[in-house]
PDB file of C-alpha atoms in Angstrom:
ATOM      1  CA  UNK L   1       0.008  -9.799  -3.729  1.00 94.00           C
ATOM      2  CA  UNK L   2      -1.898 -13.013  -3.066  1.00 94.00           C
ATOM      3  CA  UNK L   3       0.485 -15.066  -5.215  1.00 93.00           C
ATOM      4  CA  UNK L   4       2.629 -15.666  -2.099  1.00 91.00           C
ATOM      5  CA  UNK L   5      -0.071 -17.100   0.160  1.00 89.00           C
ATOM      6  CA  UNK L   6       0.356 -20.630   1.486  1.00 81.00           C
ATOM      7  CA  UNK L   7      -1.303 -23.015   3.939  1.00 78.00           C
ATOM      8  CA  UNK L   8       0.779 -21.610   6.809  1.00 79.00           C
ATOM      9  CA  UNK L   9      -0.421 -18.051   6.173  1.00 81.00           C
ATOM     10  CA  UNK L  10      -2.323 -16.757   9.247  1.00 83.00           C
ATOM     11  CA  UNK L  11      -5.991 -15.901   8.810  1.00 83.00           C
ATOM     12  CA  UNK L  12      -6.739 -12.178   8.972  1.00 83.00           C
ATOM     13  CA  UNK L  13      -8.420 -10.499  11.939  1.00 74.00           C
ATOM     14  CA  UNK L  14     -11.004  -9.108   9.489  1.00 71.00           C
ATOM     15  CA  UNK L  15     -13.189 -12.172  10.122  1.00 66.00           C
ATOM     16  CA  UNK L  16     -13.508 -13.374  13.691  1.00 65.00           C
ATOM     17  CA  UNK L  17     -15.528 -16.366  12.527  1.00 59.00           C
ATOM     18  CA  UNK L  18     -12.791 -17.535  10.157  1.00 63.00           C
ATOM     19  CA  UNK L  19     -10.191 -16.951  12.854  1.00 60.00           C
ATOM     20  CA  UNK L  20     -12.198 -19.092  15.287  1.00 59.00           C
ATOM     21  CA  UNK L  21     -12.683 -21.858  12.713  1.00 60.00           C
ATOM     22  CA  UNK L  22      -8.982 -21.649  11.900  1.00 62.00           C
ATOM     23  CA  UNK L  23      -8.142 -22.359  15.535  1.00 63.00           C
ATOM     24  CA  UNK L  24     -10.744 -25.106  15.992  1.00 59.00           C
ATOM     25  CA  UNK L  25     -10.208 -26.918  12.669  1.00 61.00           C
ATOM     26  CA  UNK L  26      -7.100 -25.491  10.969  1.00 66.00           C
ATOM     27  CA  UNK L  27      -6.579 -28.524   8.726  1.00 68.00           C
ATOM     28  CA  UNK L  28      -9.972 -27.885   7.112  1.00 68.00           C
ATOM     29  CA  UNK L  29     -10.372 -24.114   7.380  1.00 74.00           C
ATOM     30  CA  UNK L  30      -7.013 -22.877   6.124  1.00 77.00           C
ATOM     31  CA  UNK L  31      -6.958 -24.810   2.815  1.00 83.00           C
ATOM     32  CA  UNK L  32     -10.519 -23.682   2.060  1.00 84.00           C
ATOM     33  CA  UNK L  33      -9.823 -20.035   2.897  1.00 87.00           C
ATOM     34  CA  UNK L  34      -6.620 -20.152   0.863  1.00 89.00           C
ATOM     35  CA  UNK L  35      -8.453 -21.352  -2.265  1.00 93.00           C
ATOM     36  CA  UNK L  36     -10.769 -18.334  -2.113  1.00 93.00           C
ATOM     37  CA  UNK L  37      -8.055 -15.818  -1.196  1.00 93.00           C
ATOM     38  CA  UNK L  38      -5.639 -16.237  -4.099  1.00 95.00           C
ATOM     39  CA  UNK L  39      -6.438 -13.742  -6.878  1.00 96.00           C
ATOM     40  CA  UNK L  40      -3.127 -13.696  -8.772  1.00 96.00           C
ATOM     41  CA  UNK L  41      -0.551 -16.353  -9.622  1.00 95.00           C
ATOM     42  CA  UNK L  42       2.152 -14.126 -11.155  1.00 96.00           C
ATOM     43  CA  UNK L  43       4.545 -12.455  -8.717  1.00 96.00           C
ATOM     44  CA  UNK L  44       4.797  -8.657  -8.674  1.00 97.00           C
ATOM     45  CA  UNK L  45       7.708  -8.439 -11.140  1.00 98.00           C
ATOM     46  CA  UNK L  46       5.956 -10.849 -13.515  1.00 97.00           C
ATOM     47  CA  UNK L  47       2.803  -8.732 -13.312  1.00 97.00           C
ATOM     48  CA  UNK L  48       4.787  -5.599 -14.177  1.00 98.00           C
ATOM     49  CA  UNK L  49       6.544  -7.405 -17.017  1.00 97.00           C
ATOM     50  CA  UNK L  50       3.138  -8.501 -18.303  1.00 96.00           C
ATOM     51  CA  UNK L  51       2.028  -4.861 -18.549  1.00 97.00           C
ATOM     52  CA  UNK L  52       0.144  -4.262 -15.302  1.00 97.00           C
ATOM     53  CA  UNK L  53       0.451  -0.613 -14.230  1.00 98.00           C
ATOM     54  CA  UNK L  54      -2.036  -0.445 -11.339  1.00 98.00           C
ATOM     55  CA  UNK L  55      -1.439  -2.470  -8.175  1.00 98.00           C
ATOM     56  CA  UNK L  56      -4.098  -2.914  -5.465  1.00 97.00           C
ATOM     57  CA  UNK L  57      -2.051  -3.182  -2.246  1.00 98.00           C
ATOM     58  CA  UNK L  58      -4.083  -4.093   0.843  1.00 97.00           C
ATOM     59  CA  UNK L  59      -1.768  -3.514   3.773  1.00 97.00           C
ATOM     60  CA  UNK L  60      -2.015  -4.739   7.358  1.00 95.00           C
ATOM     61  CA  UNK L  61      -0.100  -5.168  10.589  1.00 95.00           C
ATOM     62  CA  UNK L  62      -0.460  -8.576  12.234  1.00 90.00           C
ATOM     63  CA  UNK L  63      -1.461  -8.283  15.881  1.00 82.00           C
ATOM     64  CA  UNK L  64       1.226 -10.748  16.954  1.00 78.00           C
ATOM     65  CA  UNK L  65       3.752  -9.691  14.311  1.00 71.00           C
ATOM     66  CA  UNK L  66       6.971  -7.744  14.627  1.00 77.00           C
ATOM     67  CA  UNK L  67       6.548  -4.083  15.554  1.00 78.00           C
ATOM     68  CA  UNK L  68       7.382  -2.614  12.156  1.00 83.00           C
ATOM     69  CA  UNK L  69       6.699  -5.550   9.829  1.00 91.00           C
ATOM     70  CA  UNK L  70       3.787  -4.792   7.522  1.00 96.00           C
ATOM     71  CA  UNK L  71       2.207  -7.487   5.365  1.00 95.00           C
ATOM     72  CA  UNK L  72      -0.386  -7.599   2.596  1.00 96.00           C
ATOM     73  CA  UNK L  73      -3.757  -9.135   3.374  1.00 94.00           C
ATOM     74  CA  UNK L  74      -6.665 -10.749   1.535  1.00 92.00           C
ATOM     75  CA  UNK L  75      -8.481 -12.880   4.128  1.00 88.00           C
ATOM     76  CA  UNK L  76      -5.047 -14.219   5.089  1.00 90.00           C
ATOM     77  CA  UNK L  77      -1.715 -12.459   5.533  1.00 92.00           C
ATOM     78  CA  UNK L  78       1.000 -12.741   2.903  1.00 93.00           C
ATOM     79  CA  UNK L  79       4.502 -13.950   3.628  1.00 89.00           C
ATOM     80  CA  UNK L  80       5.844 -10.990   1.628  1.00 93.00           C
ATOM     81  CA  UNK L  81       6.662  -7.823   3.566  1.00 95.00           C
ATOM     82  CA  UNK L  82       5.489  -4.457   2.265  1.00 97.00           C
ATOM     83  CA  UNK L  83       8.908  -2.787   2.446  1.00 97.00           C
ATOM     84  CA  UNK L  84      10.559  -5.626   0.487  1.00 97.00           C
ATOM     85  CA  UNK L  85       7.860  -5.515  -2.195  1.00 97.00           C
ATOM     86  CA  UNK L  86       8.057  -1.741  -2.613  1.00 98.00           C
ATOM     87  CA  UNK L  87      11.837  -2.119  -3.018  1.00 98.00           C
ATOM     88  CA  UNK L  88      11.280  -4.786  -5.695  1.00 98.00           C
ATOM     89  CA  UNK L  89       8.933  -2.416  -7.531  1.00 98.00           C
ATOM     90  CA  UNK L  90      11.482   0.412  -7.275  1.00 98.00           C
ATOM     91  CA  UNK L  91      14.200  -1.790  -8.744  1.00 98.00           C
ATOM     92  CA  UNK L  92      11.917  -2.683 -11.656  1.00 98.00           C
ATOM     93  CA  UNK L  93      11.257   1.005 -12.313  1.00 98.00           C
ATOM     94  CA  UNK L  94      14.994   1.727 -12.447  1.00 97.00           C
ATOM     95  CA  UNK L  95      15.292  -0.510 -15.480  1.00 98.00           C
ATOM     96  CA  UNK L  96      12.061   0.840 -17.051  1.00 98.00           C
ATOM     97  CA  UNK L  97      12.469   4.637 -16.805  1.00 97.00           C
ATOM     98  CA  UNK L  98       9.498   5.523 -19.031  1.00 96.00           C
ATOM     99  CA  UNK L  99       6.961   3.361 -17.220  1.00 98.00           C
ATOM    100  CA  UNK L 100       4.483   4.840 -14.722  1.00 98.00           C
ATOM    101  CA  UNK L 101       2.762   2.909 -11.939  1.00 98.00           C
ATOM    102  CA  UNK L 102      -0.248   3.655  -9.760  1.00 98.00           C
ATOM    103  CA  UNK L 103       0.033   2.029  -6.325  1.00 98.00           C
ATOM    104  CA  UNK L 104      -3.261   1.949  -4.426  1.00 98.00           C
ATOM    105  CA  UNK L 105      -2.509   1.495  -0.711  1.00 98.00           C
ATOM    106  CA  UNK L 106      -5.587   0.616   1.316  1.00 97.00           C
ATOM    107  CA  UNK L 107      -7.233  -1.575   3.978  1.00 96.00           C
ATOM    108  CA  UNK L 108      -4.641  -0.775   6.709  1.00 97.00           C
ATOM    109  CA  UNK L 109      -5.909  -3.422   9.119  1.00 94.00           C
ATOM    110  CA  UNK L 110      -4.305  -3.081  12.569  1.00 93.00           C
ATOM    111  CA  UNK L 111      -2.425   0.114  11.713  1.00 95.00           C
ATOM    112  CA  UNK L 112      -2.229   3.142  14.030  1.00 95.00           C
ATOM    113  CA  UNK L 113      -0.847   6.628  13.321  1.00 96.00           C
ATOM    114  CA  UNK L 114       2.714   5.541  14.086  1.00 95.00           C
ATOM    115  CA  UNK L 115       2.531   2.705  11.565  1.00 96.00           C
ATOM    116  CA  UNK L 116       1.047   5.027   8.941  1.00 97.00           C
ATOM    117  CA  UNK L 117       3.995   7.368   9.466  1.00 97.00           C
ATOM    118  CA  UNK L 118       6.383   4.415   9.214  1.00 97.00           C
ATOM    119  CA  UNK L 119       4.771   3.270   5.951  1.00 98.00           C
ATOM    120  CA  UNK L 120       4.745   6.735   4.369  1.00 98.00           C
ATOM    121  CA  UNK L 121       8.390   7.193   5.352  1.00 98.00           C
ATOM    122  CA  UNK L 122       9.209   3.870   3.670  1.00 98.00           C
ATOM    123  CA  UNK L 123       7.354   4.955   0.526  1.00 98.00           C
ATOM    124  CA  UNK L 124       9.227   8.270   0.366  1.00 98.00           C
ATOM    125  CA  UNK L 125      12.614   6.712   1.118  1.00 98.00           C
ATOM    126  CA  UNK L 126      12.208   3.918  -1.434  1.00 98.00           C
ATOM    127  CA  UNK L 127      10.762   5.916  -4.353  1.00 98.00           C
ATOM    128  CA  UNK L 128      12.172   9.380  -3.589  1.00 98.00           C
ATOM    129  CA  UNK L 129      12.024  11.707  -6.586  1.00 98.00           C
ATOM    130  CA  UNK L 130      10.065   9.140  -8.597  1.00 98.00           C
ATOM    131  CA  UNK L 131       6.935  10.064  -6.600  1.00 98.00           C
ATOM    132  CA  UNK L 132       4.470  12.350  -8.343  1.00 98.00           C
ATOM    133  CA  UNK L 133       3.061  14.855  -5.811  1.00 98.00           C
ATOM    134  CA  UNK L 134      -0.703  15.156  -5.786  1.00 97.00           C
ATOM    135  CA  UNK L 135      -2.399  17.814  -7.871  1.00 95.00           C
ATOM    136  CA  UNK L 136      -4.058  17.857 -11.261  1.00 93.00           C
ATOM    137  CA  UNK L 137      -3.864  14.489 -13.009  1.00 92.00           C
ATOM    138  CA  UNK L 138      -0.742  14.753 -15.181  1.00 94.00           C
ATOM    139  CA  UNK L 139      -0.216  13.502 -18.712  1.00 93.00           C
ATOM    140  CA  UNK L 140       2.411  10.885 -19.450  1.00 94.00           C
ATOM    141  CA  UNK L 141       4.456  13.542 -21.241  1.00 95.00           C
ATOM    142  CA  UNK L 142       4.438  15.704 -18.082  1.00 97.00           C
ATOM    143  CA  UNK L 143       5.471  12.743 -15.921  1.00 98.00           C
ATOM    144  CA  UNK L 144       8.352  11.879 -18.249  1.00 97.00           C
ATOM    145  CA  UNK L 145       9.548  15.496 -18.278  1.00 97.00           C
ATOM    146  CA  UNK L 146       9.586  15.624 -14.474  1.00 97.00           C
ATOM    147  CA  UNK L 147      11.084  12.179 -13.943  1.00 97.00           C
ATOM    148  CA  UNK L 148       8.017  10.962 -12.028  1.00 98.00           C
ATOM    149  CA  UNK L 149       7.085   7.278 -12.272  1.00 98.00           C
ATOM    150  CA  UNK L 150       4.903   6.534  -9.233  1.00 98.00           C
ATOM    151  CA  UNK L 151       1.493   7.805  -8.159  1.00 98.00           C
ATOM    152  CA  UNK L 152       0.578   6.530  -4.683  1.00 98.00           C
ATOM    153  CA  UNK L 153      -3.068   6.669  -3.620  1.00 98.00           C
ATOM    154  CA  UNK L 154      -3.522   6.236   0.130  1.00 98.00           C
ATOM    155  CA  UNK L 155      -6.859   5.555   1.819  1.00 98.00           C
ATOM    156  CA  UNK L 156      -6.094   7.372   5.060  1.00 98.00           C
ATOM    157  CA  UNK L 157      -7.144  11.019   5.011  1.00 97.00           C
ATOM    158  CA  UNK L 158      -4.896  12.032   7.897  1.00 97.00           C
ATOM    159  CA  UNK L 159      -1.805  10.684   6.145  1.00 98.00           C
ATOM    160  CA  UNK L 160      -2.773  12.316   2.850  1.00 98.00           C
ATOM    161  CA  UNK L 161      -3.211  15.689   4.556  1.00 97.00           C
ATOM    162  CA  UNK L 162       0.300  15.475   6.045  1.00 97.00           C
ATOM    163  CA  UNK L 163       2.163  14.201   2.989  1.00 98.00           C
ATOM    164  CA  UNK L 164       1.892  15.937  -0.426  1.00 98.00           C
ATOM    165  CA  UNK L 165       3.426  12.835  -2.039  1.00 98.00           C
ATOM    166  CA  UNK L 166       0.198  10.897  -1.360  1.00 98.00           C
ATOM    167  CA  UNK L 167      -2.965  11.067  -3.459  1.00 98.00           C
ATOM    168  CA  UNK L 168      -6.449  10.422  -2.010  1.00 97.00           C
ATOM    169  CA  UNK L 169      -7.893   6.937  -2.249  1.00 97.00           C
ATOM    170  CA  UNK L 170      -9.025   5.983  -5.751  1.00 97.00           C
ATOM    171  CA  UNK L 171     -12.715   4.966  -6.012  1.00 96.00           C
ATOM    172  CA  UNK L 172     -13.078   1.275  -6.890  1.00 97.00           C
ATOM    173  CA  UNK L 173     -16.216  -0.061  -8.562  1.00 97.00           C
ATOM    174  CA  UNK L 174     -16.580  -3.420  -6.795  1.00 97.00           C
ATOM    175  CA  UNK L 175     -19.648  -5.332  -7.915  1.00 97.00           C
ATOM    176  CA  UNK L 176     -19.593  -8.033  -5.192  1.00 97.00           C
ATOM    177  CA  UNK L 177     -21.187 -10.433  -7.657  1.00 97.00           C
ATOM    178  CA  UNK L 178     -20.936 -14.191  -8.205  1.00 97.00           C
ATOM    179  CA  UNK L 179     -22.310 -14.218 -11.754  1.00 97.00           C
ATOM    180  CA  UNK L 180     -20.587 -12.640 -14.737  1.00 98.00           C
ATOM    181  CA  UNK L 181     -23.643 -10.969 -16.259  1.00 98.00           C
ATOM    182  CA  UNK L 182     -24.623  -9.497 -12.885  1.00 98.00           C
ATOM    183  CA  UNK L 183     -21.144  -7.983 -12.590  1.00 98.00           C
ATOM    184  CA  UNK L 184     -21.322  -6.529 -16.109  1.00 98.00           C
ATOM    185  CA  UNK L 185     -24.779  -5.101 -15.332  1.00 98.00           C
ATOM    186  CA  UNK L 186     -23.345  -3.454 -12.204  1.00 98.00           C
ATOM    187  CA  UNK L 187     -20.440  -1.904 -14.135  1.00 98.00           C
ATOM    188  CA  UNK L 188     -22.782  -0.573 -16.822  1.00 97.00           C
ATOM    189  CA  UNK L 189     -25.044   0.890 -14.112  1.00 97.00           C
ATOM    190  CA  UNK L 190     -22.041   2.654 -12.562  1.00 97.00           C
ATOM    191  CA  UNK L 191     -21.067   4.048 -15.965  1.00 96.00           C
ATOM    192  CA  UNK L 192     -24.573   5.431 -16.442  1.00 95.00           C
ATOM    193  CA  UNK L 193     -24.173   7.432 -13.219  1.00 94.00           C
ATOM    194  CA  UNK L 194     -21.226   9.323 -14.698  1.00 90.00           C
ATOM    195  CA  UNK L 195     -17.521   8.984 -14.017  1.00 88.00           C
ATOM    196  CA  UNK L 196     -15.926  10.307 -10.814  1.00 90.00           C
ATOM    197  CA  UNK L 197     -13.465  13.166 -11.064  1.00 87.00           C
ATOM    198  CA  UNK L 198      -9.859  12.024 -11.405  1.00 91.00           C
ATOM    199  CA  UNK L 199      -8.794   8.393 -11.246  1.00 95.00           C
ATOM    200  CA  UNK L 200     -11.255   5.532 -10.701  1.00 97.00           C
ATOM    201  CA  UNK L 201     -11.169   1.765 -11.090  1.00 98.00           C
ATOM    202  CA  UNK L 202     -13.656  -0.562 -12.772  1.00 98.00           C
ATOM    203  CA  UNK L 203     -13.143  -3.921 -11.088  1.00 98.00           C
ATOM    204  CA  UNK L 204     -13.875  -6.944 -13.287  1.00 98.00           C
ATOM    205  CA  UNK L 205     -13.573  -9.194 -10.232  1.00 97.00           C
ATOM    206  CA  UNK L 206     -16.095 -11.880  -9.364  1.00 97.00           C
ATOM    207  CA  UNK L 207     -16.628 -12.326  -5.618  1.00 96.00           C
ATOM    208  CA  UNK L 208     -17.711 -15.513  -3.867  1.00 94.00           C
ATOM    209  CA  UNK L 209     -20.239 -15.589  -1.031  1.00 92.00           C
ATOM    210  CA  UNK L 210     -20.869 -18.194   1.637  1.00 87.00           C
ATOM    211  CA  UNK L 211     -23.684 -19.818  -0.312  1.00 91.00           C
ATOM    212  CA  UNK L 212     -21.508 -20.243  -3.383  1.00 93.00           C
ATOM    213  CA  UNK L 213     -18.639 -21.722  -1.376  1.00 90.00           C
ATOM    214  CA  UNK L 214     -20.959 -24.227   0.329  1.00 88.00           C
ATOM    215  CA  UNK L 215     -22.409 -25.343  -3.006  1.00 92.00           C
ATOM    216  CA  UNK L 216     -18.906 -25.609  -4.530  1.00 92.00           C
ATOM    217  CA  UNK L 217     -16.826 -27.200  -1.742  1.00 86.00           C
ATOM    218  CA  UNK L 218     -14.054 -28.260  -4.118  1.00 91.00           C
ATOM    219  CA  UNK L 219     -14.012 -24.950  -5.989  1.00 95.00           C
ATOM    220  CA  UNK L 220     -11.743 -21.928  -5.751  1.00 96.00           C
ATOM    221  CA  UNK L 221     -11.738 -18.313  -6.837  1.00 96.00           C
ATOM    222  CA  UNK L 222      -9.662 -19.367  -9.842  1.00 96.00           C
ATOM    223  CA  UNK L 223     -12.113 -22.066 -11.014  1.00 96.00           C
ATOM    224  CA  UNK L 224     -14.937 -19.583 -10.470  1.00 96.00           C
ATOM    225  CA  UNK L 225     -13.195 -16.808 -12.414  1.00 97.00           C
ATOM    226  CA  UNK L 226     -11.628 -18.527 -15.427  1.00 96.00           C
ATOM    227  CA  UNK L 227     -14.909 -19.483 -17.190  1.00 96.00           C
ATOM    228  CA  UNK L 228     -16.028 -15.832 -16.920  1.00 97.00           C
ATOM    229  CA  UNK L 229     -12.947 -14.351 -18.597  1.00 96.00           C
ATOM    230  CA  UNK L 230     -14.171 -14.501 -22.237  1.00 96.00           C
ATOM    231  CA  UNK L 231     -17.299 -12.464 -21.398  1.00 97.00           C
ATOM    232  CA  UNK L 232     -15.373 -10.043 -19.178  1.00 97.00           C
ATOM    233  CA  UNK L 233     -12.697  -9.618 -21.846  1.00 96.00           C
ATOM    234  CA  UNK L 234     -15.408  -8.860 -24.415  1.00 97.00           C
ATOM    235  CA  UNK L 235     -16.770  -6.176 -22.067  1.00 98.00           C
ATOM    236  CA  UNK L 236     -13.293  -4.684 -21.644  1.00 98.00           C
ATOM    237  CA  UNK L 237     -12.759  -4.478 -25.414  1.00 97.00           C
ATOM    238  CA  UNK L 238     -16.026  -2.528 -25.777  1.00 97.00           C
ATOM    239  CA  UNK L 239     -14.907   0.237 -23.380  1.00 97.00           C
ATOM    240  CA  UNK L 240     -13.685   3.689 -24.364  1.00 95.00           C
ATOM    241  CA  UNK L 241     -10.993   5.628 -22.494  1.00 93.00           C
ATOM    242  CA  UNK L 242     -11.066   9.404 -22.207  1.00 90.00           C
ATOM    243  CA  UNK L 243     -12.916  12.170 -20.349  1.00 89.00           C
ATOM    244  CA  UNK L 244     -16.458  11.314 -21.475  1.00 91.00           C
ATOM    245  CA  UNK L 245     -19.119  10.589 -18.820  1.00 92.00           C
ATOM    246  CA  UNK L 246     -19.353   6.888 -19.782  1.00 94.00           C
ATOM    247  CA  UNK L 247     -15.624   6.383 -20.327  1.00 95.00           C
ATOM    248  CA  UNK L 248     -13.534   4.031 -18.208  1.00 95.00           C
ATOM    249  CA  UNK L 249     -10.216   4.859 -16.573  1.00 95.00           C
ATOM    250  CA  UNK L 250      -8.322   2.104 -14.707  1.00 97.00           C
ATOM    251  CA  UNK L 251      -9.572  -1.463 -15.187  1.00 98.00           C
ATOM    252  CA  UNK L 252      -8.575  -4.187 -12.723  1.00 98.00           C
ATOM    253  CA  UNK L 253      -8.847  -7.951 -12.932  1.00 97.00           C
ATOM    254  CA  UNK L 254      -7.933 -11.169 -11.157  1.00 97.00           C
ATOM    255  CA  UNK L 255      -5.602 -13.802 -12.672  1.00 96.00           C
ATOM    256  CA  UNK L 256      -4.230 -11.407 -15.265  1.00 94.00           C
ATOM    257  CA  UNK L 257      -1.916 -13.976 -16.847  1.00 91.00           C
ATOM    258  CA  UNK L 258      -4.750 -16.304 -17.795  1.00 89.00           C
ATOM    259  CA  UNK L 259      -6.066 -14.437 -20.846  1.00 90.00           C
ATOM    260  CA  UNK L 260      -5.563 -11.324 -22.988  1.00 94.00           C
ATOM    261  CA  UNK L 261      -6.713  -8.833 -20.318  1.00 96.00           C
ATOM    262  CA  UNK L 262      -3.606  -6.648 -20.247  1.00 96.00           C
ATOM    263  CA  UNK L 263      -3.283  -6.339 -24.027  1.00 96.00           C
ATOM    264  CA  UNK L 264      -7.045  -5.694 -24.291  1.00 97.00           C
ATOM    265  CA  UNK L 265      -6.752  -2.771 -21.869  1.00 96.00           C
ATOM    266  CA  UNK L 266      -3.664  -1.335 -23.571  1.00 95.00           C
ATOM    267  CA  UNK L 267      -5.323  -1.494 -27.011  1.00 96.00           C
ATOM    268  CA  UNK L 268      -8.203   0.644 -25.698  1.00 96.00           C
ATOM    269  CA  UNK L 269      -5.830   3.612 -25.919  1.00 92.00           C
ATOM    270  CA  UNK L 270      -5.828   3.233 -29.695  1.00 94.00           C
ATOM    271  CA  UNK L 271      -9.405   4.526 -29.617  1.00 94.00           C
ATOM    272  CA  UNK L 272      -8.118   7.893 -28.415  1.00 89.00           C
ATOM    273  CA  UNK L 273      -6.138   8.203 -31.639  1.00 85.00           C
ATOM    274  CA  UNK L 274      -9.373   8.012 -33.650  1.00 74.00           C
ATOM    275  CA  UNK L 275     -10.982  10.973 -31.869  1.00 57.00           C
TER     276      UNK L 275
END
């Protein structure tokens, strides 16, 4: 959801240091933070049209925001509201009745039990019968037969226990690496440990650190990521889907419109036909 960030977007409460710098020197801090916060340039409908079927939704309530307004967050808060975005996704699904999405709701900065109940009510009201209740991981054929198009994972155990429409949080392999080969090494190490049960995500996302930002003052997450895409795409094409211990499941990436990532992931399913 970071495609809708701008220089007026408030800095998140996740980092008190960045918040302090944003108040002391906003003209310097906000543009720098913004450059390292944006991970996608396509809006949510464009991402869905491009073939994305897993959305990482980091949700937060701004301390000084309206009582029920929930935003997305990635170092800074988005201008888009969660309820409006979920409605946009629902409208897209209406015109694509055989498509299935996995929505991973997490982070939940500044949210109490009342806001969790508000959010889950919004999810149920917006998607209704399209929601797949948790249970054994279904096949696409089963989802089509039941009219289910949305699987919602929710990283709050209390909410999951109260609402059968919510699935537990999906494990995300986050390498926290600056260099491409270090990230690939991390992903291969995770594969060697064996796959988790159920859904899991292999994140092909590079992550900046303070040292990197200081050495690259004019850089951005985009300029850091784009040169790595050929090697990361080659790694994606080598993967195998399926139930095997070294198989991948969901694969996530930044800047998905910049290369062949989506088509590379989709073509992996052809390997299942050879088994």
